[in-house]
Structure formats: structure tokens, C-alpha cells
Amino acid sequence: TFDCTVGSPPDGTVPAGVTFHPWCVGGADEMRAISSDRGFGKNGEKYQYYTLPTIVGMLGHGPGTARGGAVDLLKMDIERHEVTVIASLPDDTNQFRARQTVFETHLHNTYGMFGRPVSHEEWAGMWSRLSALGYGTFSYEPNPLCRCCCEFSILRAD
């Protein structure tokens, strides 16, 4: 589990079998401001973001390792950063590949961090990229509490 917006959980609160990393996931390995509904980043603090391929390597799950580069399920709820994360996925599926991905899209100006909603070009580019990587949608569920949010479930046809 990766989440840089909640701080480090108190001892004993992370379930057995789950490893928690207070890392930000984004489209580039960079320091940048975060967006959070929990107050993190309200003073302009910058946090380290990592791409999925970088995280795979940091955890020893990369190609050629005993764990390999495959991930069974990737769940993202990263406040609009899903657009850049998907854009940054490598063409080489041996570098990082998730069989199934579930993510919530955020089309609005999340926490005022982006200055505008998602553009038509970004939206179309995200779906084009997923298609090029072999993903297809098998389920979607609009969020009744957020008109600009929707949960998508996609599967990679290998």
C-alpha cells in the first residue's frame, strides 16, 4: 500500500500481510506538492513522487528478479495523478505490468492543484495509452457523491 497523504499509520493498525509505504505515486520521479483531503501539503510542502516502474525496482519486483515485474492487481485512487501515471507506463511490459487495474478518475481541478479540469486530449490520451498496452474496460461505476469521478476496472489481455 502506498499513500503519502496520511502520514505513517500507528503501530498495529496495518493488517497482517499488508506492507505500508508512505510514498507518493506519480508520473515522474520528482519532488512536488501533494494534494490531500487530510491537510497534508496545505502549506506548500513538497514530497517525493515515484513512478510505478521505480517502485517495482525499489521493492525488488523488477524483471529478472525472483518476484518478476508482474503485479496481479493495482488499485489507484490518487486524486487525478492516475492520468500521468498511466501516461508514464513503459511500452516494455516486462518492465512493469499489472494484470488488472482498478482506478478512480478525477476529472475536476482536484484540491486546486491543477488549475483546470482534465482536458479532452488528456482523457483521450489516457484511454489510448491503456488500449496500446492491451487493457480493456470490464466495469465502471460512476461515483454518486462526485459528478467528476468514476471507478474503472480494466484487464490486460495477455
Coordinates of C-alpha atoms in Angstrom, one line a residue:
T1 CA 0.0 0.0 0.0
F2 CA 1.3 3.4 -1.0
D3 CA -0.1 6.7 0.4
C4 CA 1.9 9.8 1.1
T5 CA -1.2 11.8 2.3
V6 CA -2.0 10.1 5.6
G7 CA 1.4 10.0 7.4
S8 CA 2.7 6.8 9.0
P9 CA -0.1 4.7 10.5
P10 CA 0.2 3.9 14.2
D11 CA 1.7 0.6 15.1
G12 CA -0.8 -2.3 14.9
T13 CA -3.2 -0.5 12.5
V14 CA -1.9 -2.0 9.3
P15 CA -3.4 -5.5 8.8
A16 CA -1.2 -8.6 8.8
G17 CA 0.1 -9.3 5.4
V18 CA 0.0 -5.7 4.2
T19 CA 3.1 -3.5 3.9
F20 CA 2.6 0.2 4.0
H21 CA 4.9 2.7 2.3
P22 CA 4.3 6.5 2.8
W23 CA 5.2 7.1 -0.8
C24 CA 3.6 9.3 -3.5
V25 CA 2.9 7.6 -6.8
G26 CA 3.0 9.8 -9.9
G27 CA 4.0 10.2 -13.5
A28 CA 7.7 11.1 -12.8
D29 CA 10.3 10.6 -10.1
E30 CA 10.2 14.2 -8.7
M31 CA 9.6 16.4 -5.7
R32 CA 6.3 18.2 -6.0
A33 CA 3.4 19.5 -3.9
I34 CA 0.8 16.9 -2.9
S35 CA -3.0 17.1 -2.9
S36 CA -4.7 15.7 0.2
D37 CA -8.1 16.0 1.9
R38 CA -6.3 15.3 5.2
G39 CA -4.3 18.5 5.4
F40 CA -1.0 17.3 4.0
G41 CA 0.5 19.8 1.6
K42 CA -1.6 22.8 2.6
N43 CA 1.5 24.8 3.4
G44 CA 3.1 24.0 0.0
E45 CA 5.3 21.2 1.3
K46 CA 6.9 19.1 -1.4
Y47 CA 7.0 15.3 -1.3
Q48 CA 8.9 12.7 -3.3
Y49 CA 6.8 11.1 -6.0
Y50 CA 7.9 7.8 -7.7
T51 CA 6.7 6.2 -10.9
L52 CA 5.4 2.6 -10.8
P53 CA 8.4 1.2 -12.6
T54 CA 10.7 2.9 -10.0
I55 CA 8.6 1.5 -7.1
V56 CA 8.8 -2.0 -8.7
G57 CA 12.6 -1.7 -8.8
M58 CA 12.8 -0.3 -5.2
L59 CA 10.9 -3.3 -3.9
G60 CA 12.8 -5.9 -5.9
H61 CA 9.9 -6.8 -8.1
G62 CA 11.6 -5.9 -11.4
P63 CA 12.3 -8.1 -14.4
G64 CA 14.9 -10.7 -13.8
T65 CA 14.3 -10.9 -10.0
A66 CA 12.7 -13.8 -8.2
R67 CA 9.5 -11.8 -7.9
G68 CA 9.5 -10.6 -11.6
G69 CA 7.8 -7.5 -12.8
A70 CA 4.2 -8.7 -12.8
V71 CA 1.5 -7.3 -10.4
D72 CA -1.8 -9.1 -10.1
L73 CA -3.9 -6.1 -9.0
L74 CA -3.2 -2.4 -9.0
K75 CA -5.7 -0.1 -7.3
M76 CA -5.2 3.6 -7.7
D77 CA -7.2 6.4 -6.0
I78 CA -4.6 9.1 -6.4
E79 CA -6.6 12.3 -7.0
R80 CA -6.1 12.8 -10.7
H81 CA -2.5 11.6 -10.8
E82 CA -3.8 8.5 -12.5
V83 CA -3.7 10.4 -15.8
T84 CA 0.1 10.9 -15.6
V85 CA 0.8 7.5 -14.0
I86 CA -0.9 5.8 -17.0
A87 CA 0.9 8.1 -19.4
S88 CA 4.2 7.1 -17.8
L89 CA 3.7 3.3 -18.1
P90 CA 6.5 1.8 -20.2
D91 CA 6.0 0.2 -23.5
D92 CA 8.1 -2.8 -22.4
T93 CA 5.5 -4.8 -20.4
N94 CA 8.4 -6.8 -18.8
Q95 CA 9.4 -3.6 -17.0
F96 CA 6.0 -3.2 -15.3
R97 CA 2.7 -4.9 -16.0
A98 CA -0.4 -5.2 -13.9
R99 CA -2.9 -7.9 -15.0
Q100 CA -5.9 -6.0 -13.6
T101 CA -6.1 -2.3 -12.6
V102 CA -8.8 -0.5 -10.7
F103 CA -8.7 3.3 -10.5
E104 CA -10.9 6.2 -9.8
T105 CA -10.7 9.0 -12.3
H106 CA -10.8 12.6 -11.1
L107 CA -11.7 15.0 -13.9
H108 CA -12.1 18.2 -11.9
N109 CA -9.4 20.5 -10.5
T110 CA -8.6 18.3 -7.6
Y111 CA -7.9 20.4 -4.5
G112 CA -7.0 23.3 -6.8
M113 CA -3.7 21.6 -7.6
F114 CA -4.1 21.5 -11.4
G115 CA -5.7 24.9 -12.2
R116 CA -8.2 23.3 -14.6
P117 CA -10.2 20.1 -15.2
V118 CA -8.8 17.3 -17.3
S119 CA -8.7 18.2 -21.0
H120 CA -10.2 16.2 -23.7
E121 CA -6.7 15.5 -25.0
E122 CA -5.5 14.1 -21.6
W123 CA -8.7 12.0 -21.3
A124 CA -8.4 10.5 -24.8
G125 CA -4.7 10.1 -24.4
M126 CA -5.1 8.1 -21.2
W127 CA -7.5 5.7 -22.9
S128 CA -5.4 5.4 -26.0
R129 CA -2.4 4.6 -23.9
L130 CA -4.3 1.9 -22.0
S131 CA -5.5 0.4 -25.2
A132 CA -2.0 0.4 -26.7
L133 CA -0.8 -1.5 -23.6
G134 CA -3.5 -4.2 -24.1
Y135 CA -6.1 -3.1 -21.5
G136 CA -9.8 -3.1 -21.9
T137 CA -12.6 -2.0 -19.5
F138 CA -14.7 -4.6 -18.0
S139 CA -16.5 -2.5 -15.4
Y140 CA -17.2 1.1 -14.5
E141 CA -19.1 2.7 -11.7
P142 CA -19.9 6.5 -11.5
N143 CA -19.4 8.0 -8.1
P144 CA -22.8 9.4 -6.9
L145 CA -21.0 11.7 -4.5
C146 CA -18.7 13.2 -7.1
R147 CA -20.0 14.0 -10.6
C148 CA -16.5 14.2 -11.9
C149 CA -15.3 10.8 -10.5
C150 CA -15.8 7.3 -11.8
E151 CA -14.3 3.9 -10.8
F152 CA -13.0 1.9 -13.7
S153 CA -11.8 -1.7 -13.7
I154 CA -9.6 -2.8 -16.6
L155 CA -8.0 -6.1 -17.5
R156 CA -4.9 -6.7 -19.6
A157 CA -5.4 -9.3 -22.4
D158 CA -2.1 -11.2 -22.4

